[in-house]
PDB file of C-alpha atoms in Angstrom:
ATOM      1  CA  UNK A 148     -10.260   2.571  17.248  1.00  0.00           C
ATOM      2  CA  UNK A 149      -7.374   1.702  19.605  1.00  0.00           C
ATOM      3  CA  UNK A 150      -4.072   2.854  18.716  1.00  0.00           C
ATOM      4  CA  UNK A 151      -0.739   0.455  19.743  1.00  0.00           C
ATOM      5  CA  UNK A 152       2.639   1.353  19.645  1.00  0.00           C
ATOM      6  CA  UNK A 153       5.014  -1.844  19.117  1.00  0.00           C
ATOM      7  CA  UNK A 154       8.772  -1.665  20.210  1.00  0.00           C
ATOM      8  CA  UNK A 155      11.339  -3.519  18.234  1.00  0.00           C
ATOM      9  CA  UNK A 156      14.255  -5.296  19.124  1.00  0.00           C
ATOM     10  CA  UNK A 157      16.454  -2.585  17.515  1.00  0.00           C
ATOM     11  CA  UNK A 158      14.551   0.134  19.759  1.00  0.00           C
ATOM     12  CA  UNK A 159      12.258   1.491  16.958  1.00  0.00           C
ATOM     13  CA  UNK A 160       8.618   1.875  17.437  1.00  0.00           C
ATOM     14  CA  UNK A 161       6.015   0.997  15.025  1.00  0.00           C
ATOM     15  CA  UNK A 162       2.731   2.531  15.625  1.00  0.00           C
ATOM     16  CA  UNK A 163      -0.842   0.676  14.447  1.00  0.00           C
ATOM     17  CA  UNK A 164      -4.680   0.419  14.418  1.00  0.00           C
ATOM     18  CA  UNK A 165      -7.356  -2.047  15.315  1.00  0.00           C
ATOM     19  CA  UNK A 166     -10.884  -1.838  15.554  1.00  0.00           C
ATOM     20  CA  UNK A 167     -12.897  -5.707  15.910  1.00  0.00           C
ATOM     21  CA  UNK A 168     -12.514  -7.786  19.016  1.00  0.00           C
ATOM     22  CA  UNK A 169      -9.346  -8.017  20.672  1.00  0.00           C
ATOM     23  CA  UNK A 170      -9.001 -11.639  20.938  1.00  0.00           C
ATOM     24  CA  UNK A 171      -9.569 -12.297  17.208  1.00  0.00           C
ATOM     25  CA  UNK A 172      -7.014 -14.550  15.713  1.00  0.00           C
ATOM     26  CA  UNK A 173      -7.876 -13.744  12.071  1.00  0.00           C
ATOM     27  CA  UNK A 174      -7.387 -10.608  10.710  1.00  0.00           C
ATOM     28  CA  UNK A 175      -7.324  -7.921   7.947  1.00  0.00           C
ATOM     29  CA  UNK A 176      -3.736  -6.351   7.974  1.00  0.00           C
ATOM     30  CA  UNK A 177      -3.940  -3.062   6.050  1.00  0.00           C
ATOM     31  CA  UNK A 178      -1.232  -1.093   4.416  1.00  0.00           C
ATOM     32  CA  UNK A 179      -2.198   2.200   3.407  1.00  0.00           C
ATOM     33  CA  UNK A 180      -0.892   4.243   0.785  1.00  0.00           C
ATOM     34  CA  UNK A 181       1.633   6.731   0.460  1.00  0.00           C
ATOM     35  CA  UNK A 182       1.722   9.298   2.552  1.00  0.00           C
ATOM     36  CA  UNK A 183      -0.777   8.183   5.417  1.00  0.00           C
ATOM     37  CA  UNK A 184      -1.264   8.126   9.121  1.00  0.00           C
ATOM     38  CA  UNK A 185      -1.926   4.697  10.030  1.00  0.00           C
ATOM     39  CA  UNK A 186      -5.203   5.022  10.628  1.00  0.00           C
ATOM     40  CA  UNK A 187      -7.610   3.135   8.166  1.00  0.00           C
ATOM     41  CA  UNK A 188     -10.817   4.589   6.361  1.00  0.00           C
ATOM     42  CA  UNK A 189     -14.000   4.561   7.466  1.00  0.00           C
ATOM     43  CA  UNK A 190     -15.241   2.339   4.195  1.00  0.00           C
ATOM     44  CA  UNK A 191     -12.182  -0.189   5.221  1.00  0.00           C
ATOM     45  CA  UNK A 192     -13.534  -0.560   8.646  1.00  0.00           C
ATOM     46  CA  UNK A 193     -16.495  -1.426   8.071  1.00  0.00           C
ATOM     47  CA  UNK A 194     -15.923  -4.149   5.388  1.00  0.00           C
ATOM     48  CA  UNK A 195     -13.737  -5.485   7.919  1.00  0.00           C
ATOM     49  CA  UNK A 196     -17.222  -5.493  10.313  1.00  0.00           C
ATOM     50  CA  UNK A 197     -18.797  -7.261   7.762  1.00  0.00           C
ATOM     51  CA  UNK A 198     -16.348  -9.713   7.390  1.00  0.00           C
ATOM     52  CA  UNK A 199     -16.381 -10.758  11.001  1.00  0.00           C
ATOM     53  CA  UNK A 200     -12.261  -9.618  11.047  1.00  0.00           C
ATOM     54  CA  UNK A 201     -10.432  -7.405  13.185  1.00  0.00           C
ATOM     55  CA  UNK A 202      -8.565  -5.137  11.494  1.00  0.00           C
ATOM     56  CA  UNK A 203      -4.742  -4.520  12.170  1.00  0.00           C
ATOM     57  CA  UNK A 204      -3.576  -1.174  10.225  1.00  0.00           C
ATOM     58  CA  UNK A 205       0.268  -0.235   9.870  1.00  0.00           C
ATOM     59  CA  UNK A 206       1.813   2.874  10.143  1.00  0.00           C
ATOM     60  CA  UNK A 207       4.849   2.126   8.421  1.00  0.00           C
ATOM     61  CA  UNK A 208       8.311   4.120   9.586  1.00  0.00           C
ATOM     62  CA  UNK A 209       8.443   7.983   8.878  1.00  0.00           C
ATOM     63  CA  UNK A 210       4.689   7.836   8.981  1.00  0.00           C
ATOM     64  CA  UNK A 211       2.017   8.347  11.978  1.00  0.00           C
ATOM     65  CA  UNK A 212       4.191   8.145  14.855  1.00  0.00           C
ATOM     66  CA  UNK A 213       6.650   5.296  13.555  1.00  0.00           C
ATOM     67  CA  UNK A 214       9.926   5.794  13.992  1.00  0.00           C
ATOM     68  CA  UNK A 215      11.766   6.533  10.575  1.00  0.00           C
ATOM     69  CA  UNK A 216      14.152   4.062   9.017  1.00  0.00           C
ATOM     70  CA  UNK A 217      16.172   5.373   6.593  1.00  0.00           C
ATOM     71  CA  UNK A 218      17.398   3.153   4.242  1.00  0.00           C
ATOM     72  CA  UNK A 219      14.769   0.714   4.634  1.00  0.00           C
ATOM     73  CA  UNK A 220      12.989  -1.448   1.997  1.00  0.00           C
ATOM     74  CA  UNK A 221       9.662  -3.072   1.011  1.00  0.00           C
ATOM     75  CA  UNK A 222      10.740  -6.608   2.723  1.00  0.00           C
ATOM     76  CA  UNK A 223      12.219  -4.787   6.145  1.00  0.00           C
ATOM     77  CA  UNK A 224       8.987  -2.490   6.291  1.00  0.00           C
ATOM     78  CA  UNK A 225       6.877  -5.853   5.629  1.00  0.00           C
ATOM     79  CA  UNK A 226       8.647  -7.541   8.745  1.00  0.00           C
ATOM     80  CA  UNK A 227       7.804  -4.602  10.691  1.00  0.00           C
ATOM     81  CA  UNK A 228       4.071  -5.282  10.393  1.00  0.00           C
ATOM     82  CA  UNK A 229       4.968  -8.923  10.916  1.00  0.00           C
ATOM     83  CA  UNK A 230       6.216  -8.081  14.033  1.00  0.00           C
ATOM     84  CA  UNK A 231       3.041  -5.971  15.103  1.00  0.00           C
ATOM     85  CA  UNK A 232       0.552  -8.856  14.311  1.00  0.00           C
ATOM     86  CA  UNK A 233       3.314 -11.166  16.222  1.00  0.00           C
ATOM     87  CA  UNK A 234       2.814  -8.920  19.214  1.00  0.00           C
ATOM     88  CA  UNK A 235      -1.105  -9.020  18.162  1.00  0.00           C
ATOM     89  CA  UNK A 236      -1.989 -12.598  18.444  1.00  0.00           C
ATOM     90  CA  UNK A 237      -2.844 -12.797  14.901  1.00  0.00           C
ATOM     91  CA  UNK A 238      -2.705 -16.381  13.322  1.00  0.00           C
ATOM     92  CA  UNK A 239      -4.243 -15.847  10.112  1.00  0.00           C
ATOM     93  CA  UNK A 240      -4.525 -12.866   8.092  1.00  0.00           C
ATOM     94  CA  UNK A 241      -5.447 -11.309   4.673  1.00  0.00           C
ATOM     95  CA  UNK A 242      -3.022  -8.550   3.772  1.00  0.00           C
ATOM     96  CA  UNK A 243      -4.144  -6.158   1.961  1.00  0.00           C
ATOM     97  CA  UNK A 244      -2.568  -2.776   0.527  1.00  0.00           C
ATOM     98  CA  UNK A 245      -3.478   0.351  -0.968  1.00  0.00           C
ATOM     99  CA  UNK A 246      -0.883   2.174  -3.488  1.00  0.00           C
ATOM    100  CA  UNK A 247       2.072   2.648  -1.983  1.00  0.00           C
ATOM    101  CA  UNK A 248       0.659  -0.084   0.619  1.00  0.00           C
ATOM    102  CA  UNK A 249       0.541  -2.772  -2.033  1.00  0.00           C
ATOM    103  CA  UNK A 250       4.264  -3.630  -2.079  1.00  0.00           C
ATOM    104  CA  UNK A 251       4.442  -4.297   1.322  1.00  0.00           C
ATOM    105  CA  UNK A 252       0.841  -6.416   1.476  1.00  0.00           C
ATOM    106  CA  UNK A 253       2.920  -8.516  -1.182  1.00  0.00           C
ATOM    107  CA  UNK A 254       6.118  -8.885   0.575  1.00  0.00           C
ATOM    108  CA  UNK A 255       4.139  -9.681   3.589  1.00  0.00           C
ATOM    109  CA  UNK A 256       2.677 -12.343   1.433  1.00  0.00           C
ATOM    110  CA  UNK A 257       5.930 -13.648   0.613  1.00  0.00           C
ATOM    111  CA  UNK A 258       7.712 -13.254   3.786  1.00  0.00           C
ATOM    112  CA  UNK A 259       4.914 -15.253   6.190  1.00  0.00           C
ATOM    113  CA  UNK A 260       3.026 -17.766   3.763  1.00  0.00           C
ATOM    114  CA  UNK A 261       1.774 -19.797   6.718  1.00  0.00           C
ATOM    115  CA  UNK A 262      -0.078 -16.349   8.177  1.00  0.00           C
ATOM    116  CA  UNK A 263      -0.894 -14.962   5.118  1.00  0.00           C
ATOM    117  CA  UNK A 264      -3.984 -16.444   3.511  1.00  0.00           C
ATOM    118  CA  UNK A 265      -4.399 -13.834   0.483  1.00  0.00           C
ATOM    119  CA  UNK A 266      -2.888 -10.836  -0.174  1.00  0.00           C
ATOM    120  CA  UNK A 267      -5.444  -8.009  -1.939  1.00  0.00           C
ATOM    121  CA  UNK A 268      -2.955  -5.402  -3.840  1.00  0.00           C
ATOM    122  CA  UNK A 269      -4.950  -2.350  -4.856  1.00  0.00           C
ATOM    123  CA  UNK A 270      -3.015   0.082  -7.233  1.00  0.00           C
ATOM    124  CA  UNK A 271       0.125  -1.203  -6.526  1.00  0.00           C
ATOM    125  CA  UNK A 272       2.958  -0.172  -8.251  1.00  0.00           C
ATOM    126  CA  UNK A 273       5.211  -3.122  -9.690  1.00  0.00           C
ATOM    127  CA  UNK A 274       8.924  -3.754  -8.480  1.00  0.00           C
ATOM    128  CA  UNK A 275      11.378  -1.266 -10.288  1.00  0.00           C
ATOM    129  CA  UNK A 276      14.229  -3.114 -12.672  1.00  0.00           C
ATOM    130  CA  UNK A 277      15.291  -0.243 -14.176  1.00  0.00           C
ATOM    131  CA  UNK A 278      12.996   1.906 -16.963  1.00  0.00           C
ATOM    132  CA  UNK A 279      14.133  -0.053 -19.592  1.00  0.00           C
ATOM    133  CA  UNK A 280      10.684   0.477 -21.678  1.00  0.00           C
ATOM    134  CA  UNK A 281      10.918   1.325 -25.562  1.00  0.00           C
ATOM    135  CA  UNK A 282       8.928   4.105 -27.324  1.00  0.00           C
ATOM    136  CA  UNK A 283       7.294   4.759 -23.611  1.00  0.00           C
ATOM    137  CA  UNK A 284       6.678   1.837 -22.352  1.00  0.00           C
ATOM    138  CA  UNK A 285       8.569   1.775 -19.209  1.00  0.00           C
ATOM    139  CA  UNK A 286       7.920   1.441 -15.416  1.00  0.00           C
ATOM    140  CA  UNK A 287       7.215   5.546 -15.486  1.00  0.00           C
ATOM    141  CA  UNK A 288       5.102   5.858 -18.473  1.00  0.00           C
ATOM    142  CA  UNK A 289       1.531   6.938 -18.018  1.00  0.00           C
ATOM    143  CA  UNK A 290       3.015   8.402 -14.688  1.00  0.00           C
ATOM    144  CA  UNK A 291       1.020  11.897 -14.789  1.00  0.00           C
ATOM    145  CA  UNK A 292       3.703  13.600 -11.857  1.00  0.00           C
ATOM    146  CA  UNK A 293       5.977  11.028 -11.758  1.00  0.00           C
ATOM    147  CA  UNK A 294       8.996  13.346 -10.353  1.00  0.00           C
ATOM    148  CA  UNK A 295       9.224  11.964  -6.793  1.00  0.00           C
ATOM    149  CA  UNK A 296       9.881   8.387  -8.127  1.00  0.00           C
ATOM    150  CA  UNK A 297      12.419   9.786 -10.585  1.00  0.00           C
ATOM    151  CA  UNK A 298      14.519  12.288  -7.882  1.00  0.00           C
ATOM    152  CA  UNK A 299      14.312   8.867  -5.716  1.00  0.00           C
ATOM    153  CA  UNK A 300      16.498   6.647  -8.075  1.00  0.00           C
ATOM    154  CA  UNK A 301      18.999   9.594  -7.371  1.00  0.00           C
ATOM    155  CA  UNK A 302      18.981   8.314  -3.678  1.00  0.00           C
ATOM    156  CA  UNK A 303      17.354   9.512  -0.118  1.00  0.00           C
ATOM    157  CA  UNK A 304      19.249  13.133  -0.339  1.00  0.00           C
ATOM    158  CA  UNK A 305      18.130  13.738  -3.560  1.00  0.00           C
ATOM    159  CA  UNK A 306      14.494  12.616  -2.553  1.00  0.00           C
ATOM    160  CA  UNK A 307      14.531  14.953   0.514  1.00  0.00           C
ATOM    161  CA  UNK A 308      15.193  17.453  -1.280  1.00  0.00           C
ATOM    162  CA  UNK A 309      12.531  17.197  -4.139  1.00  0.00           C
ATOM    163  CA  UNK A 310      10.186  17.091  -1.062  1.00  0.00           C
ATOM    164  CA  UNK A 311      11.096  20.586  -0.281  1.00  0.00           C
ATOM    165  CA  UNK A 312       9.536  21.712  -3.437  1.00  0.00           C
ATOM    166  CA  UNK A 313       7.137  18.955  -4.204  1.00  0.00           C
ATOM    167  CA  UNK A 314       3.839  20.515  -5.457  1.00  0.00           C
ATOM    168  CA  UNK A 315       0.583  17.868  -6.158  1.00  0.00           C
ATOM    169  CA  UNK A 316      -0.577  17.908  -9.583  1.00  0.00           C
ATOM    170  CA  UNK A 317      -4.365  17.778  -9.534  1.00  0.00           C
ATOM    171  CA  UNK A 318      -4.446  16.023 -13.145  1.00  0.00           C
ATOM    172  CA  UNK A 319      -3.542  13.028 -11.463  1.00  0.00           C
ATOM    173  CA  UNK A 320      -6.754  12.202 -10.722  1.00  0.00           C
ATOM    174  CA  UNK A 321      -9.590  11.814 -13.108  1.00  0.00           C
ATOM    175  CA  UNK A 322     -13.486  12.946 -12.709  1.00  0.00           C
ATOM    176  CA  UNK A 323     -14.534   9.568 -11.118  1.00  0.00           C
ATOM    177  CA  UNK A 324     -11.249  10.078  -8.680  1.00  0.00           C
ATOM    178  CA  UNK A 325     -12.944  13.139  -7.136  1.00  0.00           C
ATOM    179  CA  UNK A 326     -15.728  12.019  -7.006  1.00  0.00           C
ATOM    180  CA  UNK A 327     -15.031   9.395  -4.941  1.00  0.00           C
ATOM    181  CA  UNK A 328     -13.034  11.875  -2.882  1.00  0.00           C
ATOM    182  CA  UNK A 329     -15.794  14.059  -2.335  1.00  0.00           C
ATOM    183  CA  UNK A 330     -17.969  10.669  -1.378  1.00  0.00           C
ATOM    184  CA  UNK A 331     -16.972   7.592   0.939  1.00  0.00           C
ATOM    185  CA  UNK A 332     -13.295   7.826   0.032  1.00  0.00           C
ATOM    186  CA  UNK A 333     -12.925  11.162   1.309  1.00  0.00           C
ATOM    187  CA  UNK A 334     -11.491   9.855   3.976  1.00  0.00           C
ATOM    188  CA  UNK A 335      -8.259   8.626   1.959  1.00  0.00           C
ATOM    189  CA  UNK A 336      -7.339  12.358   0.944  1.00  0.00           C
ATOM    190  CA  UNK A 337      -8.042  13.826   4.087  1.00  0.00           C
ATOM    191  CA  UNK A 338      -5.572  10.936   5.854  1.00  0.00           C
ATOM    192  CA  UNK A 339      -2.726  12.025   3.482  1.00  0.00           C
ATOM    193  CA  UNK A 340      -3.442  16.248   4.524  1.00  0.00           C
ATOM    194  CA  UNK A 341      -2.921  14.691   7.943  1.00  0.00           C
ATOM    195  CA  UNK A 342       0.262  13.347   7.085  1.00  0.00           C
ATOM    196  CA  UNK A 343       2.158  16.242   6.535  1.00  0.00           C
ATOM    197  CA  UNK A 344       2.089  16.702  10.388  1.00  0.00           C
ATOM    198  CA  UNK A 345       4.452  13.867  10.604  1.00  0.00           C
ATOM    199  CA  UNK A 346       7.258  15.409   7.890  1.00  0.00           C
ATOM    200  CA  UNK A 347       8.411  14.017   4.756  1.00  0.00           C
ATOM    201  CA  UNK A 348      10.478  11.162   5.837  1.00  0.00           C
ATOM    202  CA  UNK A 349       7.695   8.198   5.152  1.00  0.00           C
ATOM    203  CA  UNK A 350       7.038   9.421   1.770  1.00  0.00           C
ATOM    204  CA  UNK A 351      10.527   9.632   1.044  1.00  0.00           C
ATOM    205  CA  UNK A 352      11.341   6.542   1.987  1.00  0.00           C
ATOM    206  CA  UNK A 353       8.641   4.840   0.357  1.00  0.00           C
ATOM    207  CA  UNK A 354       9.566   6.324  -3.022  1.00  0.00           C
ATOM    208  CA  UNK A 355      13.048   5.264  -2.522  1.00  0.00           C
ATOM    209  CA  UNK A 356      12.365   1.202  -1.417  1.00  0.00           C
ATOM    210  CA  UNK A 357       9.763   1.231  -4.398  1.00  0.00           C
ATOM    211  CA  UNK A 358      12.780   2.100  -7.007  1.00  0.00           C
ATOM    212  CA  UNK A 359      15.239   0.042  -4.999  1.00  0.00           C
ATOM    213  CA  UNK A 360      15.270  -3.927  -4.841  1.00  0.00           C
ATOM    214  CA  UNK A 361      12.098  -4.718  -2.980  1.00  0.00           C
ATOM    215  CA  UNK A 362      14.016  -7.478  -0.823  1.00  0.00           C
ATOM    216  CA  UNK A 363      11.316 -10.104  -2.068  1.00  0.00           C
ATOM    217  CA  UNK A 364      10.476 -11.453  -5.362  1.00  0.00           C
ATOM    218  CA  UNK A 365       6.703 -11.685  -6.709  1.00  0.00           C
ATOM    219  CA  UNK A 366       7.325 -15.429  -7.415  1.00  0.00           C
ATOM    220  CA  UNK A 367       8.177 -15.949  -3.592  1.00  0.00           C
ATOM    221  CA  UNK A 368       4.789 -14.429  -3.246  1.00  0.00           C
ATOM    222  CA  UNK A 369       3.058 -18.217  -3.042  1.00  0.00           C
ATOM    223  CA  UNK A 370      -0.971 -16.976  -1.262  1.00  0.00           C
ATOM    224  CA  UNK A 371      -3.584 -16.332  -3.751  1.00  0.00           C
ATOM    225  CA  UNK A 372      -3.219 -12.681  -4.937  1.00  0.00           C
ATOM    226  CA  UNK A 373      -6.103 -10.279  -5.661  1.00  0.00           C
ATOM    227  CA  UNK A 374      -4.955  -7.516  -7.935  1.00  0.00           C
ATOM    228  CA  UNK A 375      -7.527  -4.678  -8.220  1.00  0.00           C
ATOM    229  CA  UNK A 376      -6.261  -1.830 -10.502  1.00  0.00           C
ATOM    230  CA  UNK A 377      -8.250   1.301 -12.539  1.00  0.00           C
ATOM    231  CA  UNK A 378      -7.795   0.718 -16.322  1.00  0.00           C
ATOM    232  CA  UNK A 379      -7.295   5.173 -15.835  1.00  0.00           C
ATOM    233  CA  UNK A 380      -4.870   5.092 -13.486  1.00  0.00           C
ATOM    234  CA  UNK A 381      -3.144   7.999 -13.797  1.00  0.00           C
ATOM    235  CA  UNK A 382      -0.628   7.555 -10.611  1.00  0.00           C
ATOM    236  CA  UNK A 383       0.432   4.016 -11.152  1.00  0.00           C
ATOM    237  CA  UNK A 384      -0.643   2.772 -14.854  1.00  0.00           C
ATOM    238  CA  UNK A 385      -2.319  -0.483 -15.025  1.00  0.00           C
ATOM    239  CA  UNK A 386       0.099  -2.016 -16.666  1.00  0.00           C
ATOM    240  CA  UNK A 387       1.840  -2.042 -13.629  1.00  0.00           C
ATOM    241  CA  UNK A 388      -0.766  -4.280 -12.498  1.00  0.00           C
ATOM    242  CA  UNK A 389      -0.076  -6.689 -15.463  1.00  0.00           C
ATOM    243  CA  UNK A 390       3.787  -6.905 -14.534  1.00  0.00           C
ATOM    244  CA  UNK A 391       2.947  -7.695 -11.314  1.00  0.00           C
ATOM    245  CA  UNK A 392       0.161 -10.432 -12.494  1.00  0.00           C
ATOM    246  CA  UNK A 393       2.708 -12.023 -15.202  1.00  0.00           C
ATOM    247  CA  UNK A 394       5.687 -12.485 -11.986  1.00  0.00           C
ATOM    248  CA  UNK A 395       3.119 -13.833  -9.299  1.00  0.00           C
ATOM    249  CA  UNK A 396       2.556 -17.490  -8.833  1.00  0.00           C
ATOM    250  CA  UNK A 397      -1.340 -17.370  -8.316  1.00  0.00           C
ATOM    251  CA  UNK A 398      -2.844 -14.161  -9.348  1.00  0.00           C
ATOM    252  CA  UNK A 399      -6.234 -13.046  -9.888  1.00  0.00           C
ATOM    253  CA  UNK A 400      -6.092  -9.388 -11.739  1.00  0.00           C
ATOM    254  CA  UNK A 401      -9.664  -7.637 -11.652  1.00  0.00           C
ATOM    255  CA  UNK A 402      -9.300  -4.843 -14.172  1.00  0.00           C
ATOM    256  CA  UNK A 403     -12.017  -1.667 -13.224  1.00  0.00           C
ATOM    257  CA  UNK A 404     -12.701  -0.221 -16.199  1.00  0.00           C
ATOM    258  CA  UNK A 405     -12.428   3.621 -16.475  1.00  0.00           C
ATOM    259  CA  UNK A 406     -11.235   3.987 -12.449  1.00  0.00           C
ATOM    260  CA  UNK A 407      -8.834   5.769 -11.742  1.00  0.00           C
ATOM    261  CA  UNK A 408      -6.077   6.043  -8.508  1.00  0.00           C
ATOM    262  CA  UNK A 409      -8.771   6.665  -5.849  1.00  0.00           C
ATOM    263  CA  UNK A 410     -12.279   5.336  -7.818  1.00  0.00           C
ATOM    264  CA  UNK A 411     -11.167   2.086  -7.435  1.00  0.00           C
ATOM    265  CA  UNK A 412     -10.963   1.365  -4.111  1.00  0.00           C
ATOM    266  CA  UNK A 413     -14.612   0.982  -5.095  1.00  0.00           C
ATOM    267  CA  UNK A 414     -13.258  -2.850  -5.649  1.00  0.00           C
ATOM    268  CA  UNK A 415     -11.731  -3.402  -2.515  1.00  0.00           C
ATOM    269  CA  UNK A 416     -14.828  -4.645  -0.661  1.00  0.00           C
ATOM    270  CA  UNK A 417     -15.640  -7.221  -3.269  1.00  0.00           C
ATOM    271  CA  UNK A 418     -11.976  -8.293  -3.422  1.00  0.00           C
ATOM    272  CA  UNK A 419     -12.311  -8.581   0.379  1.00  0.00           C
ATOM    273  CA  UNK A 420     -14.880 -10.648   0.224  1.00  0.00           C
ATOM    274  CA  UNK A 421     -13.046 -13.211  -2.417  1.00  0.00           C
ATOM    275  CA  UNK A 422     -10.339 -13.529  -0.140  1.00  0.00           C
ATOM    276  CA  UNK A 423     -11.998 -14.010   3.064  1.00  0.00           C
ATOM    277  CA  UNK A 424     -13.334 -16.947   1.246  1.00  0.00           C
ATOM    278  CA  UNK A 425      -9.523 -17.961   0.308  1.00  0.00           C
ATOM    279  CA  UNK A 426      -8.640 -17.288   4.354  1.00  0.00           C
ATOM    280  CA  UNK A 427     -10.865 -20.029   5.295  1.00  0.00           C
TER     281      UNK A 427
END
């Protein structure tokens, strides 16, 4: 694993991951999910062996040693990673996101069509117009703990300080979720203990862009796009995944039955796999 800390123009640094060879112009760029450390799971590296890719993976600001950027949003935090992969080498890459990852694997998407091959979006939450839904059916129903999101349409301050009292709610996840937590995904909810080393500010942040115009619009989002989502999803709903689906120009939405937030990054490696065959 060799860590890399990028400096951009406006001073910030933006912290990242590899593993592969150095010189490898094609490349998995990963965004991980909300909160994280940068540094991508075990289960993620090696698909990315088995590929033949190196892997580039983005701590984005507030998170992992990235300097935070209040204010920002899904498209500035996308052209962050752009400009680590610039400073990479990279020429051609798959983007791929986790959760909180997946809005900025599709705004990468959209932002750098000529780089991006495919974009793989797993559990992604869908861009926020307002929660508009009737009888339920809004951007926050099926949200199990949904109060982050909610204090973060209130703004940053208001965000901070829900953070200071922000508890996890364990019925989030279903059976299958901790299951794979106490298998080879463990290493996604150890990653997000680790996080809290680094303070709330990437969280926050996240939560606020998410609720907050992305910067990008799903139909500028022209690469192939691999939606993986749990049917059980009981931190971002699948139908989530269907907005996202019914905005995108090519989508391919691969529904996994019964999985919830965490059991189905079980799908990622196969939805790898399709889009190293879209990468070329």
């Amino acid at each position: 694993m060799r860590a890399s800390d990028t400096v951009l123009p406006d001073g910030r640094t933006i912290r990242s991951f590899e593993t592969g060879p150095v010189d490898a112009s094609a490349a998995i760029v990963w965004h991980p999910g909300t909160p994280h450390t940068g540094r991508p799971p075990a289960p993620l590296v090696a698909h990315a062996e088995r590929l033949g890719l190196r892997l580039v993976s983005i701590a984005r600001p507030g998170f992992g040693g990235s300097t935070p950027h209040p204010g920002r949003t899904v498209a500035s935090a996308a052209r962050d990673a752009l400009a680590v992969l610039d400073a990479a080498g990279a020429t051609r890459a798959i983007a791929a996101g986790y959760s909180g990852g997946g809005p900025h694997a599709l705004a990468l998407g959209a932002l750098a069509p000529d780089l991006v091959g495919a974009v793989v979006a797993v559990a992604s939450p869908a861009p926020f117009e307002g929660d508009t839904g009737v009888d339920g059916a809004g951007w926050f129903a099926g949200m199990r703990a949904p109060g982050g999101l909610l204090a973060a349409r209130d703004g940053r301050a208001a965000r901070l300080a829900y953070a200071e009292h922000e508890v996890f709610d364990p019925e989030q996840f279903l059976p299958v979720d901790w299951a794979a937590l106490e298998g080879e995904w463990g290493a996604v909810g150890e990653d997000a203990q680790a996080a809290d080393a680094f303070g709330p500010d990437g969280g926050v942040d996240d939560d606020v862009a998410f609720v907050n115009d992305w910067g990008v619009a799903l139909a500028e989002v022209t690469p192939p796009v691999l939606l993986v989502h749990g049917t059980g999803d009981r931190v971002i709903p699948f139908a989530h995944a269907e907005r996202i689906a019914a905005a995108l120009p090519h989508p391919e939405l691969h529904a996994r039955e019964g999985d919830g937030h965490v059991a189905v990054l079980a799908g990622l490696g196969p939805a790898l796999d399709r889009a190293r065959l879209l990468l070329g």
